[in-house]
Amino acid sequence: MEPAEVEFLAEKELVTIVPNFSLDRIHLIGGDLGPFNPGLPVEVPVWLAINLKQRQKCRLIPPEWMDVGKLEEIRDQERKEDTFTPMPSPYYMELTKLLLNYASDNIPRADEIRTLVKDTWDTRMAKLRLSADSFVRQQEAHAKLDNLTLMEINTTGTFLTQALDHMYKLRTNLQPGEGSHSQDF
Amino acid sequence: MFVSDCRREFYDVIVTQRVLLLVASDVDALCACKILQALFQCDHVQYTLVPVAGWQELETAFLEHKDQFKYFVLINCGANVDLLEILQPEEDTYFFVCDSHRPINVVNVYNDTQIKLLVKQEDDLDVPAYDDIFRDEEEEEEEEDSENESGGSEPLEKRRRFEEEVIERTMKRRQRREWEARRREILFDYEQYEYHGTSSAMVMFDLAWIMSKDLNDMLWWAIVGLTDQWVQDKITQMKYVTDIGVLQRHVSRHNHRNEDEENSLSIDCMRIAFEYDLRLALYQHWSLYESLCNTCYTSASLKLWSVQGQKRLQEFLADMGLPLKQVKQKFNSMDMSLKENLREMIEESANKFGMKDLRVQTFSIHFGFKNKFSASDIVYATTSLMENIEKEGPETTNFIKALDSLSRGNLDKLHQGLDLAKKQLRAIQQTVASCICTNLVISQGPFLYCSLMEGTPDVKLFSKPVSLCLLSKYLLKSFVCSTKNKRCKLLPLVMAAPMDVEQGTVIMVGIPPETESSDKKNFFGRAFEKAAESTSSRTLHNHFQMSIIELKTEDRSKFLDALISLLS
């Protein structure tokens, strides 16, 4: 999967906005949205929120986990544990990037939030690399990793599967095959 | 007619239509265009943008597009001539004119249907009353008819009535002639002087504010539009200060969150700050020394074209305690200890050297860690991008590049503009210095005249109207400081520069005299027209400002003679 595809999936998450226009309920294939009344908060998917924000039609309210105190706790806990801790949202990285790019004026202390999320991401990626490395070295048959988000899986996914594939090929070629099947497809 | 409710009579009308935007080539128009484009993008209005540099281009663009559009928006063009006569539009086309040129043509003011003027009513417009200029032609015909209808009575009565009627008719004719004479006088007084009103960018920002769609970005463009009017000396100091006050209220409304430590904005967000800044051009992107040499105000007051002047500059720097090595390097690399109190230090020393207005009220913008620009920096950069003589494609690329450089995302274009602006300012100062040293500015009686020769370095830069105007204003200021002749100090200036060598044309600009409290009213527009008529010179009054014309080099001397006799 491309990172852009993962971001596309992330845009389906719901976020709260405060519109400044009024519109009746709209019926889309994925579900109903609205009604929109000026000044009243309403939940919409992120793709609509970003579009409305760019057209100056709403104000975004950051999700409740996007707060300096909470993110500091999450980061500290991630650093303490050896395994992966559960993240506040399965798309925390994409949402942070989207919201901070387009609506940083609606999010208080945006720079600190960006740094904290990046720190958490770096810690988790380091753990992932470590675990992949030990998996390959010890030639395990299977591994189980909890609490990984799609974006993180996506970064190592292709590499890991292809590397293991190569290793499997190399290993099977080492053993003298019964019936000397020398051509493996 | 004047539009009283901008939102209902202008924006709500065009929001559902396709619109043609005709934008003049100056920075104020560019800023107004940017604000309007931002509003259009939010509301998905379909529009076509056509940059126009003069009347001919306006007419061509109109003829090309008149079948497809019913609504035209003209920015910084079209208010000072009779639009209906020039364009000959159909009955159902509407023109919205947002122009800072004054005086507004009376036909545009009193036309009720097709021409709507987006102009603030507070500007003192002094439009003559309707009855003084227009008179119902039909009244007269009716009276004459009724005179002829009366028939069928005794011959004696008839003759008496006939005599009475003759007397009445002659009285009416005399009244009519008097009225026409008075009308000509009123129109002459009204249209004699050209000046500028509120910046179009500020009018557009007002529209956005009324609709509650104003943003910090739009506010910044309005500030740049106003600063452009000030840099080009188009408005009086009073008006500039008043408009700055108006904008300052908006700035504090949008930018008050910087004070609050708890919830301060991300560093990437754009902030505007009010500053009582130095009047030195581009000083934060240049070295302080270069900026002092190339800003008109300091160069003219210190008389930097002479050796004496250079010595005074060194004295000035020594008086402030700034070492030459520091002052000649890039401003950002100067010692922090020197930069901290720079403004106050310079102001104090400047007062000693006779430069009382070295500080001016202005705004600056700040986004990211590296980017801080003052409003006048942006004005100089955008002007030089727009009038870049290097042709890089079709004619409108310069305009589009300058328009793009106003967006925050196009910093590379802005930096290119700043480099071009530095070149332009240096060229202006060198040309001014050489003109004064070689006494090229001669008094012709009612005005001063200066003509740039073919082979002067950088003369190509001055074939564009805005650059030439800037050069002439700087030249006049420097001349006033250099001459001892009291009478010459109060004269206006006419400046000529070669425009196109192959076609043999010259561009000529007239600017009002330089006085302390001048009202910036320019009479050269009408004077040029009359002189051209009387000598039948081949002139082209293409520019939206009437005081800028092109003429053939051969006709130059007879045109000047006619101008001298007209004005003396």
mmCIF file of C-alpha atoms in Angstrom, chain B residues 261-548:
data_model
loop_
_atom_site.group_PDB
_atom_site.id
_atom_site.type_symbol
_atom_site.label_atom_id
_atom_site.label_comp_id
_atom_site.label_asym_id
_atom_site.label_seq_id
_atom_site.Cartn_x
_atom_site.Cartn_y
_atom_site.Cartn_z
ATOM 1 C CA GLU B 261 1.444 32.637 26.350
ATOM 2 C CA GLU B 262 -0.802 29.715 27.148
ATOM 3 C CA ASN B 263 -2.315 29.251 23.742
ATOM 4 C CA SER B 264 0.167 30.866 21.424
ATOM 5 C CA LEU B 265 -0.112 30.039 17.777
ATOM 6 C CA SER B 266 2.145 27.711 15.883
ATOM 7 C CA ILE B 267 5.232 29.431 14.545
ATOM 8 C CA ASP B 268 4.107 28.672 11.007
ATOM 9 C CA CYS B 269 1.004 30.758 11.303
ATOM 10 C CA MET B 270 1.220 34.174 9.794
ATOM 11 C CA ARG B 271 1.347 37.156 12.094
ATOM 12 C CA ILE B 272 1.134 40.830 11.255
ATOM 13 C CA ALA B 273 2.642 43.392 13.598
ATOM 14 C CA PHE B 274 2.384 47.143 13.635
ATOM 15 C CA GLU B 275 5.784 48.815 13.605
ATOM 16 C CA TYR B 276 7.128 52.304 13.772
ATOM 17 C CA ASP B 277 9.858 51.311 11.433
ATOM 18 C CA LEU B 278 12.715 52.983 9.585
ATOM 19 C CA ARG B 279 12.006 54.402 6.192
ATOM 20 C CA LEU B 280 15.038 52.717 4.604
ATOM 21 C CA ALA B 281 14.155 50.612 1.591
ATOM 22 C CA LEU B 282 14.764 46.868 1.947
ATOM 23 C CA TYR B 283 17.182 47.370 4.833
ATOM 24 C CA GLN B 284 16.507 43.999 6.417
ATOM 25 C CA HIS B 285 17.424 42.166 3.232
ATOM 26 C CA TRP B 286 20.403 44.289 2.360
ATOM 27 C CA SER B 287 23.209 45.907 4.269
ATOM 28 C CA LEU B 288 22.443 49.040 6.239
ATOM 29 C CA TYR B 289 25.002 51.004 4.246
ATOM 30 C CA GLU B 290 23.495 50.086 0.876
ATOM 31 C CA SER B 291 20.050 50.845 2.144
ATOM 32 C CA LEU B 292 21.087 54.297 3.368
ATOM 33 C CA CYS B 293 22.692 55.047 0.008
ATOM 34 C CA ASN B 294 19.790 53.848 -2.080
ATOM 35 C CA THR B 295 16.791 55.205 -0.242
ATOM 36 C CA CYS B 296 15.546 58.424 -1.753
ATOM 37 C CA TYR B 297 14.944 60.204 1.523
ATOM 38 C CA THR B 298 18.394 59.708 3.008
ATOM 39 C CA SER B 299 20.246 60.085 -0.273
ATOM 40 C CA ALA B 300 18.519 63.378 -1.030
ATOM 41 C CA SER B 301 18.889 64.847 2.464
ATOM 42 C CA LEU B 302 22.549 63.905 2.751
ATOM 43 C CA LYS B 303 23.207 64.808 -0.898
ATOM 44 C CA LEU B 304 25.027 61.578 -1.538
ATOM 45 C CA TRP B 305 25.856 62.377 -5.166
ATOM 46 C CA SER B 306 28.601 64.754 -4.078
ATOM 47 C CA VAL B 307 31.852 64.120 -2.250
ATOM 48 C CA GLN B 308 30.591 66.310 0.594
ATOM 49 C CA GLY B 309 27.618 64.055 0.858
ATOM 50 C CA GLN B 310 29.708 60.919 1.190
ATOM 51 C CA LYS B 311 31.608 62.591 4.016
ATOM 52 C CA ARG B 312 28.357 63.475 5.727
ATOM 53 C CA LEU B 313 27.270 59.866 5.488
ATOM 54 C CA GLN B 314 30.444 58.762 7.227
ATOM 55 C CA GLU B 315 29.845 61.412 9.902
ATOM 56 C CA PHE B 316 26.300 60.182 10.304
ATOM 57 C CA LEU B 317 27.429 56.610 10.832
ATOM 58 C CA ALA B 318 30.176 57.701 13.196
ATOM 59 C CA ASP B 319 27.710 59.763 15.179
ATOM 60 C CA MET B 320 25.699 56.639 15.870
ATOM 61 C CA GLY B 321 28.778 54.648 16.748
ATOM 62 C CA LEU B 322 28.280 52.043 14.031
ATOM 63 C CA PRO B 323 31.557 50.652 12.688
ATOM 64 C CA LEU B 324 31.813 50.636 8.894
ATOM 65 C CA LYS B 325 32.574 46.948 8.756
ATOM 66 C CA GLN B 326 29.350 46.112 10.551
ATOM 67 C CA VAL B 327 27.274 48.459 8.505
ATOM 68 C CA LYS B 328 28.477 47.131 5.171
ATOM 69 C CA GLN B 329 27.645 43.508 5.787
ATOM 70 C CA LYS B 330 24.238 41.896 5.515
ATOM 71 C CA PHE B 331 21.786 43.252 8.021
ATOM 72 C CA ASN B 332 20.966 39.867 9.472
ATOM 73 C CA SER B 333 24.613 39.323 10.306
ATOM 74 C CA MET B 334 25.066 42.560 12.190
ATOM 75 C CA ASP B 335 25.864 42.306 15.869
ATOM 76 C CA MET B 336 22.804 41.872 18.054
ATOM 77 C CA SER B 337 23.959 44.602 20.395
ATOM 78 C CA LEU B 338 23.922 47.067 17.515
ATOM 79 C CA LYS B 339 20.599 45.908 16.139
ATOM 80 C CA GLU B 340 18.732 46.183 19.397
ATOM 81 C CA ASN B 341 18.474 49.919 19.676
ATOM 82 C CA LEU B 342 19.062 50.638 16.038
ATOM 83 C CA ARG B 343 15.812 52.465 15.383
ATOM 84 C CA GLU B 344 16.062 54.873 18.254
ATOM 85 C CA MET B 345 19.758 55.522 17.586
ATOM 86 C CA ILE B 346 19.175 56.259 13.927
ATOM 87 C CA GLU B 347 16.251 58.512 14.684
ATOM 88 C CA GLU B 348 18.271 60.581 17.144
ATOM 89 C CA SER B 349 21.188 61.027 14.793
ATOM 90 C CA ALA B 350 18.908 61.649 11.866
ATOM 91 C CA ASN B 351 17.300 64.536 13.686
ATOM 92 C CA LYS B 352 20.720 66.119 14.072
ATOM 93 C CA PHE B 353 21.342 65.821 10.350
ATOM 94 C CA GLY B 354 18.053 67.332 9.315
ATOM 95 C CA MET B 355 16.115 64.149 8.519
ATOM 96 C CA LYS B 356 13.091 64.436 10.709
ATOM 97 C CA ASP B 357 10.838 61.804 9.163
ATOM 98 C CA LEU B 358 13.094 58.828 9.109
ATOM 99 C CA ARG B 359 10.580 56.639 10.876
ATOM 100 C CA VAL B 360 7.202 55.787 9.468
ATOM 101 C CA GLN B 361 4.218 53.809 10.639
ATOM 102 C CA THR B 362 3.952 50.546 8.825
ATOM 103 C CA PHE B 363 3.297 46.840 9.259
ATOM 104 C CA SER B 364 5.440 43.774 8.954
ATOM 105 C CA ILE B 365 4.607 40.105 8.439
ATOM 106 C CA HIS B 366 6.216 37.179 10.165
ATOM 107 C CA PHE B 367 5.839 33.446 9.431
ATOM 108 C CA GLY B 368 8.125 30.485 10.058
ATOM 109 C CA PHE B 369 11.505 31.042 11.627
ATOM 110 C CA LYS B 370 13.196 32.773 8.733
ATOM 111 C CA ASN B 371 10.648 34.957 7.075
ATOM 112 C CA LYS B 372 10.089 38.496 8.161
ATOM 113 C CA PHE B 373 9.101 41.124 5.640
ATOM 114 C CA SER B 374 8.013 44.697 5.892
ATOM 115 C CA ALA B 375 5.162 45.978 3.733
ATOM 116 C CA SER B 376 7.366 48.276 1.684
ATOM 117 C CA ASP B 377 9.743 45.369 0.919
ATOM 118 C CA ILE B 378 6.877 43.485 -0.678
ATOM 119 C CA VAL B 379 5.838 46.564 -2.659
ATOM 120 C CA TYR B 380 9.299 47.050 -4.133
ATOM 121 C CA ALA B 381 9.692 43.333 -4.893
ATOM 122 C CA THR B 382 6.315 43.038 -6.605
ATOM 123 C CA THR B 383 6.801 46.206 -8.646
ATOM 124 C CA SER B 384 10.137 45.034 -9.984
ATOM 125 C CA LEU B 385 8.744 41.579 -10.799
ATOM 126 C CA MET B 386 5.901 43.147 -12.711
ATOM 127 C CA GLU B 387 8.113 45.473 -14.684
ATOM 128 C CA ASN B 388 10.903 43.008 -15.301
ATOM 129 C CA ILE B 389 12.378 43.812 -18.682
ATOM 130 C CA GLU B 390 13.625 40.298 -19.340
ATOM 131 C CA LYS B 391 10.978 38.725 -21.507
ATOM 132 C CA GLU B 392 10.353 35.179 -20.417
ATOM 133 C CA GLY B 393 7.343 34.222 -22.452
ATOM 134 C CA PRO B 394 3.982 35.746 -23.355
ATOM 135 C CA GLU B 395 3.395 39.226 -22.088
ATOM 136 C CA THR B 396 1.321 38.302 -19.130
ATOM 137 C CA THR B 397 3.944 36.074 -17.431
ATOM 138 C CA ASN B 398 5.384 38.999 -15.499
ATOM 139 C CA PHE B 399 1.980 39.926 -14.203
ATOM 140 C CA ILE B 400 1.196 36.347 -13.177
ATOM 141 C CA LYS B 401 4.596 35.967 -11.540
ATOM 142 C CA ALA B 402 4.091 39.139 -9.544
ATOM 143 C CA LEU B 403 0.599 37.967 -8.571
ATOM 144 C CA ASP B 404 2.006 34.617 -7.424
ATOM 145 C CA SER B 405 4.758 36.206 -5.397
ATOM 146 C CA LEU B 406 2.106 37.744 -3.134
ATOM 147 C CA SER B 407 1.113 34.272 -1.857
ATOM 148 C CA ARG B 408 3.078 33.000 1.065
ATOM 149 C CA GLY B 409 3.919 29.716 -0.615
ATOM 150 C CA ASN B 410 5.981 31.284 -3.384
ATOM 151 C CA LEU B 411 8.935 32.547 -1.434
ATOM 152 C CA ASP B 412 11.409 31.883 -4.247
ATOM 153 C CA LYS B 413 9.567 34.370 -6.479
ATOM 154 C CA LEU B 414 9.521 36.881 -3.671
ATOM 155 C CA HIS B 415 13.269 36.568 -3.200
ATOM 156 C CA GLN B 416 13.775 36.970 -6.922
ATOM 157 C CA GLY B 417 11.669 40.122 -6.718
ATOM 158 C CA LEU B 418 13.765 41.435 -3.855
ATOM 159 C CA ASP B 419 16.945 40.976 -5.897
ATOM 160 C CA LEU B 420 15.417 42.765 -8.865
ATOM 161 C CA ALA B 421 14.242 45.545 -6.567
ATOM 162 C CA LYS B 422 17.769 46.035 -5.244
ATOM 163 C CA LYS B 423 19.035 46.358 -8.813
ATOM 164 C CA GLN B 424 16.296 48.798 -9.640
ATOM 165 C CA LEU B 425 16.939 51.002 -6.614
ATOM 166 C CA ARG B 426 20.654 51.079 -7.339
ATOM 167 C CA ALA B 427 19.985 51.997 -10.958
ATOM 168 C CA ILE B 428 17.636 54.768 -9.863
ATOM 169 C CA GLN B 429 20.160 56.268 -7.471
ATOM 170 C CA GLN B 430 22.963 56.161 -10.022
ATOM 171 C CA THR B 431 20.788 57.784 -12.657
ATOM 172 C CA VAL B 432 19.667 60.468 -10.220
ATOM 173 C CA ALA B 433 23.262 61.153 -9.195
ATOM 174 C CA SER B 434 24.413 61.472 -12.795
ATOM 175 C CA CYS B 435 21.471 63.700 -13.739
ATOM 176 C CA ILE B 436 22.171 66.090 -10.902
ATOM 177 C CA CYS B 437 25.909 66.154 -11.385
ATOM 178 C CA THR B 438 25.628 66.818 -15.111
ATOM 179 C CA ASN B 439 22.792 69.335 -14.653
ATOM 180 C CA LEU B 440 20.395 67.470 -16.854
ATOM 181 C CA VAL B 441 17.415 68.953 -15.062
ATOM 182 C CA ILE B 442 16.624 72.243 -16.744
ATOM 183 C CA SER B 443 13.971 74.761 -15.925
ATOM 184 C CA GLN B 444 11.670 75.425 -18.860
ATOM 185 C CA GLY B 445 9.697 78.156 -17.182
ATOM 186 C CA PRO B 446 6.539 76.670 -15.770
ATOM 187 C CA PHE B 447 8.119 73.293 -15.116
ATOM 188 C CA LEU B 448 11.401 71.428 -14.851
ATOM 189 C CA TYR B 449 12.368 69.062 -17.626
ATOM 190 C CA CYS B 450 14.749 66.141 -17.745
ATOM 191 C CA SER B 451 15.346 63.744 -20.580
ATOM 192 C CA LEU B 452 17.273 60.493 -20.407
ATOM 193 C CA MET B 453 19.550 59.835 -23.314
ATOM 194 C CA GLU B 454 19.725 56.648 -25.301
ATOM 195 C CA GLY B 455 23.024 55.296 -24.020
ATOM 196 C CA THR B 456 22.554 55.915 -20.291
ATOM 197 C CA PRO B 457 23.183 52.726 -18.324
ATOM 198 C CA ASP B 458 20.021 50.938 -17.207
ATOM 199 C CA VAL B 459 17.872 53.186 -19.343
ATOM 200 C CA LYS B 460 15.866 50.146 -20.403
ATOM 201 C CA LEU B 461 14.621 49.772 -16.847
ATOM 202 C CA PHE B 462 12.954 53.145 -17.154
ATOM 203 C CA SER B 463 10.909 52.361 -20.208
ATOM 204 C CA LYS B 464 8.184 51.081 -17.880
ATOM 205 C CA PRO B 465 5.740 53.578 -16.399
ATOM 206 C CA VAL B 466 5.956 52.760 -12.705
ATOM 207 C CA SER B 467 9.763 52.661 -12.659
ATOM 208 C CA LEU B 468 9.921 55.925 -14.544
ATOM 209 C CA CYS B 469 7.507 57.551 -12.090
ATOM 210 C CA LEU B 470 9.611 56.353 -9.177
ATOM 211 C CA LEU B 471 12.741 57.707 -10.834
ATOM 212 C CA SER B 472 11.143 61.080 -11.485
ATOM 213 C CA LYS B 473 9.916 61.447 -7.931
ATOM 214 C CA TYR B 474 13.342 60.630 -6.538
ATOM 215 C CA LEU B 475 14.949 62.990 -9.026
ATOM 216 C CA LEU B 476 12.637 65.820 -8.076
ATOM 217 C CA LYS B 477 13.254 65.300 -4.370
ATOM 218 C CA SER B 478 17.006 65.238 -4.880
ATOM 219 C CA PHE B 479 16.880 68.256 -7.165
ATOM 220 C CA VAL B 480 14.905 70.252 -4.625
ATOM 221 C CA CYS B 481 17.550 69.466 -2.020
ATOM 222 C CA SER B 482 20.407 70.334 -4.339
ATOM 223 C CA THR B 483 19.303 73.571 -5.925
ATOM 224 C CA LYS B 484 19.587 77.006 -4.350
ATOM 225 C CA ASN B 485 17.040 78.638 -6.622
ATOM 226 C CA LYS B 486 13.941 79.238 -4.503
ATOM 227 C CA ARG B 487 11.605 79.383 -7.456
ATOM 228 C CA CYS B 488 12.789 76.128 -8.928
ATOM 229 C CA LYS B 489 11.974 74.301 -5.728
ATOM 230 C CA LEU B 490 8.266 74.787 -6.327
ATOM 231 C CA LEU B 491 8.117 73.643 -9.915
ATOM 232 C CA PRO B 492 6.671 70.357 -11.143
ATOM 233 C CA LEU B 493 8.774 67.963 -13.205
ATOM 234 C CA VAL B 494 8.319 66.437 -16.654
ATOM 235 C CA MET B 495 10.549 63.461 -17.341
ATOM 236 C CA ALA B 496 11.171 61.705 -20.650
ATOM 237 C CA ALA B 497 12.892 58.402 -21.365
ATOM 238 C CA PRO B 498 13.273 56.341 -24.535
ATOM 239 C CA MET B 499 10.683 53.624 -24.657
ATOM 240 C CA ASP B 500 11.156 51.609 -27.798
ATOM 241 C CA VAL B 501 14.210 52.287 -29.919
ATOM 242 C CA GLU B 502 12.931 50.590 -33.077
ATOM 243 C CA GLN B 503 9.649 52.416 -33.131
ATOM 244 C CA GLY B 504 11.227 55.646 -32.002
ATOM 245 C CA THR B 505 8.882 56.332 -29.105
ATOM 246 C CA VAL B 506 9.508 58.166 -25.906
ATOM 247 C CA ILE B 507 7.622 57.781 -22.645
ATOM 248 C CA MET B 508 6.855 60.989 -20.820
ATOM 249 C CA VAL B 509 5.711 61.461 -17.261
ATOM 250 C CA GLY B 510 4.579 64.554 -15.393
ATOM 251 C CA ILE B 511 4.604 64.796 -11.590
ATOM 252 C CA PRO B 512 3.358 67.541 -9.273
ATOM 253 C CA PRO B 513 5.779 69.772 -7.366
ATOM 254 C CA GLU B 514 7.428 68.635 -4.170
ATOM 255 C CA THR B 515 6.170 70.646 -1.237
ATOM 256 C CA GLU B 516 5.739 69.895 2.433
ATOM 257 C CA SER B 517 1.975 69.707 2.412
ATOM 258 C CA SER B 518 1.190 68.992 -1.194
ATOM 259 C CA ASP B 519 -2.173 67.468 -1.961
ATOM 260 C CA LYS B 520 -0.655 65.322 -4.724
ATOM 261 C CA LYS B 521 -2.964 66.706 -7.395
ATOM 262 C CA ASN B 522 -1.564 66.391 -10.861
ATOM 263 C CA PHE B 523 -2.665 68.649 -13.702
ATOM 264 C CA PHE B 524 -0.417 67.173 -16.356
ATOM 265 C CA GLY B 525 -3.059 64.800 -17.657
ATOM 266 C CA ARG B 526 -5.210 67.508 -19.200
ATOM 267 C CA ALA B 527 -2.177 69.601 -20.109
ATOM 268 C CA PHE B 528 -0.671 66.751 -22.127
ATOM 269 C CA GLU B 529 -3.950 66.179 -23.927
ATOM 270 C CA LYS B 530 -4.318 69.811 -24.897
ATOM 271 C CA ALA B 531 -0.712 70.160 -25.993
ATOM 272 C CA ALA B 532 -0.990 67.025 -28.140
ATOM 273 C CA GLU B 533 -4.142 68.350 -29.782
ATOM 274 C CA SER B 534 -2.758 71.747 -30.532
ATOM 275 C CA THR B 535 0.414 70.445 -32.168
ATOM 276 C CA SER B 536 -1.173 67.290 -33.636
ATOM 277 C CA SER B 537 1.732 65.247 -32.294
ATOM 278 C CA ARG B 538 1.477 61.518 -32.559
ATOM 279 C CA THR B 539 0.789 60.650 -28.961
ATOM 280 C CA LEU B 540 -0.687 57.630 -27.291
ATOM 281 C CA HIS B 541 -2.586 58.233 -24.064
ATOM 282 C CA ASN B 542 -2.694 54.578 -23.300
ATOM 283 C CA HIS B 543 -2.003 54.525 -19.619
ATOM 284 C CA PHE B 544 -4.798 54.659 -17.031
ATOM 285 C CA GLN B 545 -3.105 57.571 -15.375
ATOM 286 C CA MET B 546 -3.463 60.516 -17.691
ATOM 287 C CA SER B 547 -0.126 62.015 -16.783
ATOM 288 C CA ILE B 548 1.835 59.229 -18.504
#
